[in-house]
C-alpha cells in the first residue's frame, strides 16, 4: 500500500549515510551522457643535480602501474593498495585546500591556479612566482629514454640552471629576473615536451579508449613553503597542456600538492590516493558532476565506506594484487539501496547476497569469432579479414630472439606428443599406425597450420580420446574381419567432409554454449588418459620384466645357465629340415657344442636349460621407472639410439605401404557405413581443437594475435585427409 511504501522509504532514508544521500542527488541528475574514461598520471618533483624537473612515477588505466626501482621499466598492472591514513590526509587536503571547478584555460600558465589561493588568503602574494616557476618545470616521462649528458653539456647548462634552482629555493633576488627565466622555461616546455609519436606510447595508447581524458597529479617538496599548497582543478573543457601527460590525452583534472621538506612518503601516498579515486567509476562521476567542495568530500566518504582494511601484521604490503578476471560493475554502488547496504553493512550476509545476485557470470566471454553470421562461409571470411593484418608479423616475429623459447616449447610439445601417442597407437593398432605415421601427420598438419596462420598452441596431433577411438575401431575391425586401413581411410574422408560442412555453416558458434566446467572436464579427460596410459605402460613393464630382487653381487660366479643335451631316446626324434626338399638329416648330438648354444637353438634341438640364471630378464622395469620420473639421461648408447624408434626410417609394418587404396578389400556398403563412426571422430576433433583454442586464447593468457577458429577447423579437415592418406 501507499502507507507501506512511504514507511519503507523513510526507513531507507533513516539508514542512508549523509555522504550517500548527497551523492544520490548528485548522480540523480543524469543527463544520459557517459562519463569519459580517466587516465591518471602522477609526477613527482625531482632534483636532478641543480635542476628541478617533474618525473613520472606512476600511472593508472583502471589499475596502477609503477615505475620499477631503477626507473627503466613499468610494473605489471595491479590493484592499488592505499594506507587508510593517506585517505584521511587526502580528505583533509580537500577540506583545507583550493577547489576550483570549471576553470577556463588552454595552457598551464593561463589556468589561474595560484590566484585563487591568494584570494582566499591561503598563501601570500610573494610565493606566486615561486610556485608558478616550479609548476612550469620540464616533465620527463617514463616512455622517454634516460637523458645522458656529456661533461660539456653539464658545464654549459650549469650556469643557466643554478640560478633557476636558487630561485625555486627562495634565494632569488629579483622578481623580474625570475619572470624572464620563467618565460624562457615556458618556451622550452612548449617546444620540447609536446607529446610525440613514440613506439612505447603507441603500444600503451591501445589500452586507453579514444574518448578518455587525463587527470594529472603533481606532488613534491620545496623549501619556500611552510605549509602544504593544495589545489584541485577541474577544467571546463579537456585541454592538451603541452607535455604534461605521456600520451596525447587532453587533461580535465589537476591535483597539485607542494609542501615543505621531510614528508616525501606522505605526499606520494596522498597523490596515489587521489589518483586511485580518479579512476574509480563512482568517484569519477562525482568529480565530473561536483558542484562544490562538499560534493568531492562526499565522494571520498563514500569511497571510505567501501574500503576494506587489512591488518598490518597479517599481510605483506609489498605483495601486488593481480587485477580480477572480471571487474565488478559500479552500477551496484550508484543505486541508493546499494549505497546504503554496501556502505553500512560491508561484509555482511545481505551485502554478499546482493553481490552474488548482480555478479552471476556469463557462460562465456563471447568474442567476434564466436558470433553466428548466418551466411555461407561468413565466419571463415571474417576470420580471414581478422588474420590478414597479423599474417606477416606471425612470420617475421618468429625470427625474433625472444621467440626462441616459444619455438622450442612448441617443438618439444609436438614431438613428445607424437612419440607418446605414436607408440600407444602402435600398440593399439598392431603397428598399422605408429610413431612414424604420427610424426608425418603432425609435420603435415603443422606445415599447413603455418601457411594458414593457425593458432600454434592448440592440439595438432592425436590425443587420448582419439587413441581410445582407434583402439576400439581396430578391435572392431579385427573381430568382424574388416580391413582396418581401408575402413579408417573412409572414416577420415567422411570426417573431413563433415568438418568442412561445420566450417561453411559457421557451426563454431556452438562452442559458446560450453561452460567452463565442460572445458575443464574435457581437458581433464585428456590429461587423465595421458597419465593413465603412461602408468599402465609402466605397470606392464613390472609384470613382464620384474626387478631381480634376489641378485647378489658377491655370488656373481654362481650365476650361470647351461644347455644340456637330451638323452639318446629322445634324440632319435630330433631332426632339422633341409632347405630344398623334404628329406631330414639326423644330427650326431655329441658333435654339437651345447655349451655355446643360444637359448633359441637349445630349444630347437631339444636341449634343456639348467641353472639359476636361466630365468633372468633384464631390468627394464627399473629403467622404465627412472625414465618415467625424468632422471634418465644420456645413458643409452648413441649408436643404439640412432636405430631406435625415435628416429625410424621405414614404416612400422612391412606388409603395408604409405598409400591406402579406398576400394577392393571391404564390401561396398562399408564405404557408406563408415560415415557413422566418422561422426564420432568429427565430434572428438571438434572438441579437441575448439576447447583447446578457447582455453589457450583466454584473456588471462594475454595473447596479442587473433586466432581464426573457422580456419583452424578447415585446416583440420585437410589434416585429417592427408594424415589418413599417409596411413
Short mmCIF file of C-alpha atoms in Angstrom, two decimals, residues 288-647:
data_model
loop_
_atom_site.label_atom_id
_atom_site.label_comp_id
_atom_site.label_asym_id
_atom_site.label_seq_id
_atom_site.Cartn_x
_atom_site.Cartn_y
_atom_site.Cartn_z
CA UNK A 288 32.63 15.43 -13.19
CA UNK A 289 29.33 16.45 -11.57
CA UNK A 290 30.55 18.02 -8.31
CA UNK A 291 29.19 21.49 -7.65
CA UNK A 292 31.37 22.41 -4.70
CA UNK A 293 33.89 21.19 -2.16
CA UNK A 294 31.34 19.23 -0.13
CA UNK A 295 30.40 17.08 -3.12
CA UNK A 296 34.01 15.95 -3.54
CA UNK A 297 34.35 15.22 0.18
CA UNK A 298 31.12 13.18 0.00
CA UNK A 299 32.71 11.16 -2.81
CA UNK A 300 35.75 10.49 -0.61
CA UNK A 301 33.49 9.49 2.29
CA UNK A 302 31.60 7.04 0.08
CA UNK A 303 34.93 5.57 -1.02
CA UNK A 304 35.96 5.23 2.64
CA UNK A 305 32.69 3.42 3.34
CA UNK A 306 33.70 0.81 0.76
CA UNK A 307 37.31 0.43 1.92
CA UNK A 308 38.35 -2.88 3.49
CA UNK A 309 41.25 -2.64 5.95
CA UNK A 310 43.86 -5.41 6.16
CA UNK A 311 45.66 -5.92 9.50
CA UNK A 312 49.30 -4.81 9.25
CA UNK A 313 50.77 -7.93 10.81
CA UNK A 314 48.90 -10.41 8.61
CA UNK A 315 49.69 -9.10 5.14
CA UNK A 316 52.83 -8.04 3.28
CA UNK A 317 52.28 -4.61 1.67
CA UNK A 318 54.96 -5.42 -0.91
CA UNK A 319 52.72 -8.09 -2.45
CA UNK A 320 50.94 -6.73 -5.50
CA UNK A 321 47.38 -7.90 -6.02
CA UNK A 322 46.63 -9.07 -9.55
CA UNK A 323 43.64 -7.44 -11.28
CA UNK A 324 40.48 -9.56 -11.09
CA UNK A 325 39.44 -11.51 -14.16
CA UNK A 326 36.09 -9.71 -14.14
CA UNK A 327 35.85 -6.22 -12.69
CA UNK A 328 32.66 -5.71 -10.62
CA UNK A 329 30.21 -3.20 -12.01
CA UNK A 330 29.89 0.22 -10.34
CA UNK A 331 26.15 0.36 -11.04
CA UNK A 332 25.53 -1.53 -7.83
CA UNK A 333 27.15 1.27 -5.81
CA UNK A 334 25.32 4.00 -7.73
CA UNK A 335 21.86 2.92 -6.62
CA UNK A 336 20.53 4.22 -3.30
CA UNK A 337 19.83 0.79 -1.84
CA UNK A 338 23.26 -0.49 -2.63
CA UNK A 339 24.85 2.70 -1.38
CA UNK A 340 23.06 2.04 1.90
CA UNK A 341 23.51 -1.71 2.25
CA UNK A 342 27.03 -1.98 0.92
CA UNK A 343 28.19 1.17 2.71
CA UNK A 344 26.72 0.41 6.12
CA UNK A 345 26.88 -3.40 6.03
CA UNK A 346 30.15 -4.08 4.25
CA UNK A 347 30.92 -7.77 4.51
CA UNK A 348 27.51 -8.72 5.91
CA UNK A 349 25.39 -11.56 4.63
CA UNK A 350 22.86 -9.30 2.90
CA UNK A 351 25.59 -7.39 1.12
CA UNK A 352 27.19 -10.62 -0.05
CA UNK A 353 23.89 -11.93 -1.31
CA UNK A 354 23.24 -8.78 -3.27
CA UNK A 355 26.70 -9.01 -4.81
CA UNK A 356 26.14 -12.60 -5.82
CA UNK A 357 22.84 -11.74 -7.49
CA UNK A 358 24.47 -8.99 -9.54
CA UNK A 359 27.61 -10.90 -10.45
CA UNK A 360 26.25 -14.09 -11.99
CA UNK A 361 28.91 -14.89 -14.59
CA UNK A 362 28.01 -15.30 -18.22
CA UNK A 363 28.51 -18.74 -19.81
CA UNK A 364 31.36 -17.37 -21.92
CA UNK A 365 33.12 -14.14 -22.64
CA UNK A 366 31.99 -14.01 -26.24
CA UNK A 367 34.32 -12.65 -28.89
CA UNK A 368 33.79 -11.87 -32.53
CA UNK A 369 34.97 -15.33 -33.52
CA UNK A 370 32.03 -16.96 -31.67
CA UNK A 371 29.28 -14.89 -33.26
CA UNK A 372 26.92 -16.58 -35.68
CA UNK A 373 26.86 -14.73 -39.02
CA UNK A 374 24.14 -16.78 -40.72
CA UNK A 375 25.95 -16.54 -44.07
CA UNK A 376 27.67 -19.20 -46.17
CA UNK A 377 31.34 -19.21 -45.06
CA UNK A 378 30.61 -15.97 -43.18
CA UNK A 379 32.68 -16.90 -40.16
CA UNK A 380 35.57 -18.11 -42.32
CA UNK A 381 35.57 -14.83 -44.24
CA UNK A 382 35.61 -12.81 -41.00
CA UNK A 383 38.47 -14.96 -39.73
CA UNK A 384 40.45 -14.23 -42.87
CA UNK A 385 39.86 -10.49 -42.53
CA UNK A 386 40.92 -10.60 -38.88
CA UNK A 387 44.03 -12.63 -39.65
CA UNK A 388 45.39 -10.75 -42.67
CA UNK A 389 46.75 -7.76 -40.68
CA UNK A 390 48.73 -10.15 -38.46
CA UNK A 391 49.82 -12.67 -41.11
CA UNK A 392 53.20 -11.14 -41.97
CA UNK A 393 54.05 -10.38 -38.34
CA UNK A 394 53.35 -14.02 -37.44
CA UNK A 395 56.18 -14.97 -39.79
CA UNK A 396 58.86 -12.39 -39.06
CA UNK A 397 58.13 -12.35 -35.33
CA UNK A 398 59.25 -15.96 -35.29
CA UNK A 399 62.79 -14.83 -36.09
CA UNK A 400 62.92 -12.54 -33.04
CA UNK A 401 65.34 -13.57 -30.32
CA UNK A 402 62.54 -13.65 -27.76
CA UNK A 403 60.65 -16.23 -29.85
CA UNK A 404 63.32 -18.90 -29.49
CA UNK A 405 61.98 -20.22 -26.20
CA UNK A 406 58.43 -20.34 -27.57
CA UNK A 407 59.61 -22.16 -30.72
CA UNK A 408 61.48 -24.73 -28.65
CA UNK A 409 58.50 -25.20 -26.35
CA UNK A 410 56.10 -25.78 -29.25
CA UNK A 411 58.58 -28.09 -30.99
CA UNK A 412 59.13 -30.21 -27.90
CA UNK A 413 55.40 -30.22 -27.20
CA UNK A 414 54.67 -31.54 -30.69
CA UNK A 415 57.46 -34.08 -30.85
CA UNK A 416 56.87 -35.56 -27.40
CA UNK A 417 53.16 -35.85 -28.11
CA UNK A 418 53.88 -37.57 -31.43
CA UNK A 419 56.28 -40.01 -29.78
CA UNK A 420 53.98 -40.77 -26.87
CA UNK A 421 50.79 -41.30 -28.80
CA UNK A 422 52.62 -42.79 -31.76
CA UNK A 423 53.90 -45.57 -29.55
CA UNK A 424 50.49 -46.06 -27.93
CA UNK A 425 48.82 -46.09 -31.35
CA UNK A 426 51.29 -48.73 -32.47
CA UNK A 427 50.35 -50.92 -29.52
CA UNK A 428 46.62 -50.31 -30.01
CA UNK A 429 46.56 -50.94 -33.79
CA UNK A 430 49.23 -53.63 -34.10
CA UNK A 431 51.55 -51.05 -35.71
CA UNK A 432 49.16 -50.12 -38.51
CA UNK A 433 49.62 -46.62 -37.11
CA UNK A 434 52.76 -45.87 -35.13
CA UNK A 435 55.43 -43.29 -34.34
CA UNK A 436 56.45 -42.72 -37.95
CA UNK A 437 52.87 -42.11 -39.07
CA UNK A 438 52.26 -39.81 -36.11
CA UNK A 439 55.45 -37.88 -36.96
CA UNK A 440 54.49 -37.40 -40.58
CA UNK A 441 50.88 -36.47 -39.82
CA UNK A 442 51.97 -33.90 -37.22
CA UNK A 443 54.55 -32.45 -39.62
CA UNK A 444 51.99 -32.08 -42.42
CA UNK A 445 49.41 -30.54 -40.08
CA UNK A 446 51.98 -28.14 -38.64
CA UNK A 447 53.09 -27.04 -42.10
CA UNK A 448 49.54 -26.34 -43.23
CA UNK A 449 48.89 -24.59 -39.92
CA UNK A 450 51.80 -22.23 -40.51
CA UNK A 451 50.68 -21.46 -44.06
CA UNK A 452 47.14 -20.65 -42.94
CA UNK A 453 48.25 -18.76 -39.82
CA UNK A 454 46.52 -21.02 -37.29
CA UNK A 455 46.88 -20.87 -33.52
CA UNK A 456 50.18 -22.71 -32.82
CA UNK A 457 49.37 -23.57 -29.21
CA UNK A 458 46.38 -25.84 -29.84
CA UNK A 459 46.46 -29.59 -30.39
CA UNK A 460 47.87 -30.71 -33.77
CA UNK A 461 48.11 -34.48 -33.41
CA UNK A 462 46.35 -37.39 -31.77
CA UNK A 463 45.01 -37.14 -28.23
CA UNK A 464 43.63 -39.50 -25.63
CA UNK A 465 40.03 -39.64 -26.95
CA UNK A 466 41.28 -40.29 -30.48
CA UNK A 467 43.56 -43.04 -29.13
CA UNK A 468 40.62 -44.76 -27.46
CA UNK A 469 38.60 -44.50 -30.68
CA UNK A 470 41.46 -46.02 -32.72
CA UNK A 471 41.76 -48.93 -30.31
CA UNK A 472 38.02 -49.64 -30.36
CA UNK A 473 37.90 -49.35 -34.15
CA UNK A 474 40.83 -51.73 -34.60
CA UNK A 475 39.30 -54.29 -32.24
CA UNK A 476 36.00 -53.98 -34.11
CA UNK A 477 37.71 -54.45 -37.48
CA UNK A 478 39.68 -57.42 -36.24
CA UNK A 479 36.69 -59.19 -34.72
CA UNK A 480 34.49 -58.60 -37.80
CA UNK A 481 37.22 -59.41 -40.36
CA UNK A 482 37.11 -55.92 -41.89
CA UNK A 483 40.25 -54.35 -43.34
CA UNK A 484 41.21 -51.72 -40.80
CA UNK A 485 43.20 -49.38 -43.03
CA UNK A 486 40.58 -49.13 -45.75
CA UNK A 487 37.83 -48.55 -43.19
CA UNK A 488 39.94 -45.94 -41.43
CA UNK A 489 40.54 -44.15 -44.71
CA UNK A 490 36.82 -43.85 -45.41
CA UNK A 491 36.16 -42.66 -41.86
CA UNK A 492 38.78 -39.95 -42.40
CA UNK A 493 37.22 -38.90 -45.70
CA UNK A 494 33.75 -38.66 -44.17
CA UNK A 495 35.10 -36.80 -41.15
CA UNK A 496 36.93 -34.36 -43.43
CA UNK A 497 33.69 -33.66 -45.30
CA UNK A 498 31.76 -33.20 -42.06
CA UNK A 499 34.37 -30.75 -40.71
CA UNK A 500 34.14 -28.81 -43.96
CA UNK A 501 30.37 -28.59 -43.50
CA UNK A 502 30.90 -27.28 -39.98
CA UNK A 503 33.13 -24.54 -41.39
CA UNK A 504 30.83 -23.36 -44.16
CA UNK A 505 27.80 -23.47 -41.86
CA UNK A 506 29.51 -21.34 -39.20
CA UNK A 507 28.99 -24.05 -36.59
CA UNK A 508 31.88 -22.97 -34.37
CA UNK A 509 29.49 -20.66 -32.52
CA UNK A 510 28.14 -23.77 -30.76
CA UNK A 511 31.22 -23.68 -28.54
CA UNK A 512 29.82 -20.63 -26.72
CA UNK A 513 27.25 -22.88 -25.05
CA UNK A 514 30.01 -24.95 -23.45
CA UNK A 515 30.71 -23.74 -19.92
CA UNK A 516 34.00 -23.58 -18.08
CA UNK A 517 33.04 -26.89 -16.48
CA UNK A 518 32.90 -28.52 -19.91
CA UNK A 519 36.29 -27.11 -20.85
CA UNK A 520 37.92 -28.26 -17.64
CA UNK A 521 36.23 -31.64 -17.83
CA UNK A 522 37.41 -32.31 -21.37
CA UNK A 523 40.96 -31.13 -20.68
CA UNK A 524 40.98 -33.26 -17.52
CA UNK A 525 39.89 -36.26 -19.59
CA UNK A 526 42.79 -35.77 -21.99
CA UNK A 527 45.23 -35.34 -19.12
CA UNK A 528 43.83 -38.40 -17.34
CA UNK A 529 44.28 -40.53 -20.46
CA UNK A 530 47.86 -39.31 -20.81
CA UNK A 531 48.66 -40.18 -17.21
CA UNK A 532 46.72 -43.46 -17.02
CA UNK A 533 48.24 -44.83 -20.23
CA UNK A 534 51.71 -43.99 -19.00
CA UNK A 535 51.02 -45.70 -15.67
CA UNK A 536 49.60 -48.77 -17.45
CA UNK A 537 52.69 -48.94 -19.61
CA UNK A 538 54.92 -48.70 -16.55
CA UNK A 539 52.91 -51.33 -14.69
CA UNK A 540 53.18 -53.64 -17.70
CA UNK A 541 56.96 -53.48 -17.62
CA UNK A 542 56.94 -54.55 -13.97
CA UNK A 543 54.78 -57.53 -14.93
CA UNK A 544 56.79 -58.80 -17.90
CA UNK A 545 60.23 -57.60 -16.79
CA UNK A 546 60.27 -57.77 -12.98
CA UNK A 547 63.13 -56.40 -10.94
CA UNK A 548 65.70 -59.03 -9.97
CA UNK A 549 65.37 -58.69 -6.23
CA UNK A 550 67.45 -61.81 -5.47
CA UNK A 551 70.56 -60.71 -7.31
CA UNK A 552 73.69 -60.76 -5.13
CA UNK A 553 76.87 -59.18 -6.49
CA UNK A 554 79.11 -61.31 -4.25
CA UNK A 555 77.65 -64.51 -5.75
CA UNK A 556 78.09 -63.48 -9.35
CA UNK A 557 80.26 -66.52 -10.13
CA UNK A 558 77.42 -68.83 -9.14
CA UNK A 559 75.03 -67.40 -11.70
CA UNK A 560 75.02 -69.49 -14.85
CA UNK A 561 72.71 -71.17 -17.35
CA UNK A 562 73.79 -74.15 -19.44
CA UNK A 563 72.12 -76.00 -22.29
CA UNK A 564 72.12 -79.76 -21.54
CA UNK A 565 71.95 -82.29 -24.39
CA UNK A 566 68.93 -84.62 -24.47
CA UNK A 567 69.23 -88.38 -23.91
CA UNK A 568 69.64 -90.83 -26.86
CA UNK A 569 65.99 -91.95 -26.79
CA UNK A 570 64.65 -88.52 -27.34
CA UNK A 571 67.50 -87.65 -29.72
CA UNK A 572 66.10 -90.02 -32.37
CA UNK A 573 63.10 -87.72 -32.75
CA UNK A 574 65.23 -84.58 -33.27
CA UNK A 575 65.55 -83.59 -36.91
CA UNK A 576 66.40 -80.49 -38.88
CA UNK A 577 64.60 -79.60 -42.12
CA UNK A 578 66.64 -79.11 -45.30
CA UNK A 579 66.21 -76.11 -47.49
CA UNK A 580 65.30 -77.70 -50.83
CA UNK A 581 63.47 -80.96 -50.17
CA UNK A 582 61.58 -82.86 -47.53
CA UNK A 583 64.47 -85.10 -46.52
CA UNK A 584 65.76 -84.90 -42.97
CA UNK A 585 69.20 -85.30 -41.66
CA UNK A 586 69.81 -86.79 -38.27
CA UNK A 587 72.49 -84.96 -36.37
CA UNK A 588 75.01 -86.58 -34.18
CA UNK A 589 74.12 -84.75 -30.98
CA UNK A 590 77.50 -85.42 -29.48
CA UNK A 591 79.13 -83.28 -32.17
CA UNK A 592 77.20 -80.15 -31.20
CA UNK A 593 78.75 -77.58 -28.83
CA UNK A 594 75.94 -77.43 -26.30
CA UNK A 595 77.83 -75.09 -24.02
CA UNK A 596 77.96 -72.29 -26.64
CA UNK A 597 74.44 -72.77 -27.97
CA UNK A 598 71.89 -69.95 -27.75
CA UNK A 599 68.59 -70.26 -25.90
CA UNK A 600 66.66 -70.48 -29.16
CA UNK A 601 68.87 -73.18 -30.65
CA UNK A 602 68.84 -75.11 -27.40
CA UNK A 603 65.06 -75.33 -27.52
CA UNK A 604 65.19 -76.13 -31.25
CA UNK A 605 67.37 -79.19 -30.82
CA UNK A 606 65.58 -80.45 -27.72
CA UNK A 607 68.09 -79.33 -25.12
CA UNK A 608 67.25 -78.30 -21.57
CA UNK A 609 68.24 -75.09 -19.82
CA UNK A 610 69.76 -75.77 -16.43
CA UNK A 611 70.97 -73.13 -13.96
CA UNK A 612 69.83 -70.43 -11.55
CA UNK A 613 70.27 -67.68 -14.17
CA UNK A 614 68.05 -69.25 -16.85
CA UNK A 615 65.01 -67.22 -15.84
CA UNK A 616 66.92 -63.95 -15.85
CA UNK A 617 65.24 -60.98 -17.57
CA UNK A 618 66.78 -57.51 -17.99
CA UNK A 619 65.81 -54.76 -15.54
CA UNK A 620 63.56 -52.93 -17.99
CA UNK A 621 61.04 -52.17 -15.26
CA UNK A 622 63.61 -50.29 -13.20
CA UNK A 623 64.86 -48.39 -16.23
CA UNK A 624 61.28 -47.52 -17.19
CA UNK A 625 60.70 -46.27 -13.68
CA UNK A 626 63.71 -43.97 -13.95
CA UNK A 627 62.57 -42.75 -17.36
CA UNK A 628 59.06 -42.06 -16.06
CA UNK A 629 60.30 -39.65 -13.42
CA UNK A 630 62.72 -37.86 -15.66
CA UNK A 631 66.01 -38.94 -14.10
CA UNK A 632 67.18 -40.95 -17.06
CA UNK A 633 69.62 -39.07 -19.28
CA UNK A 634 72.47 -39.81 -21.62
CA UNK A 635 72.98 -43.44 -20.51
CA UNK A 636 71.77 -45.02 -23.72
CA UNK A 637 74.31 -45.70 -26.39
CA UNK A 638 74.05 -43.16 -29.24
CA UNK A 639 74.61 -45.98 -31.67
CA UNK A 640 71.58 -47.87 -30.40
CA UNK A 641 69.57 -44.65 -30.09
CA UNK A 642 70.15 -43.96 -33.79
CA UNK A 643 68.33 -47.13 -34.78
CA UNK A 644 65.59 -46.87 -32.14
CA UNK A 645 62.01 -45.96 -32.96
CA UNK A 646 62.64 -42.34 -32.04
CA UNK A 647 64.20 -41.86 -35.49
#
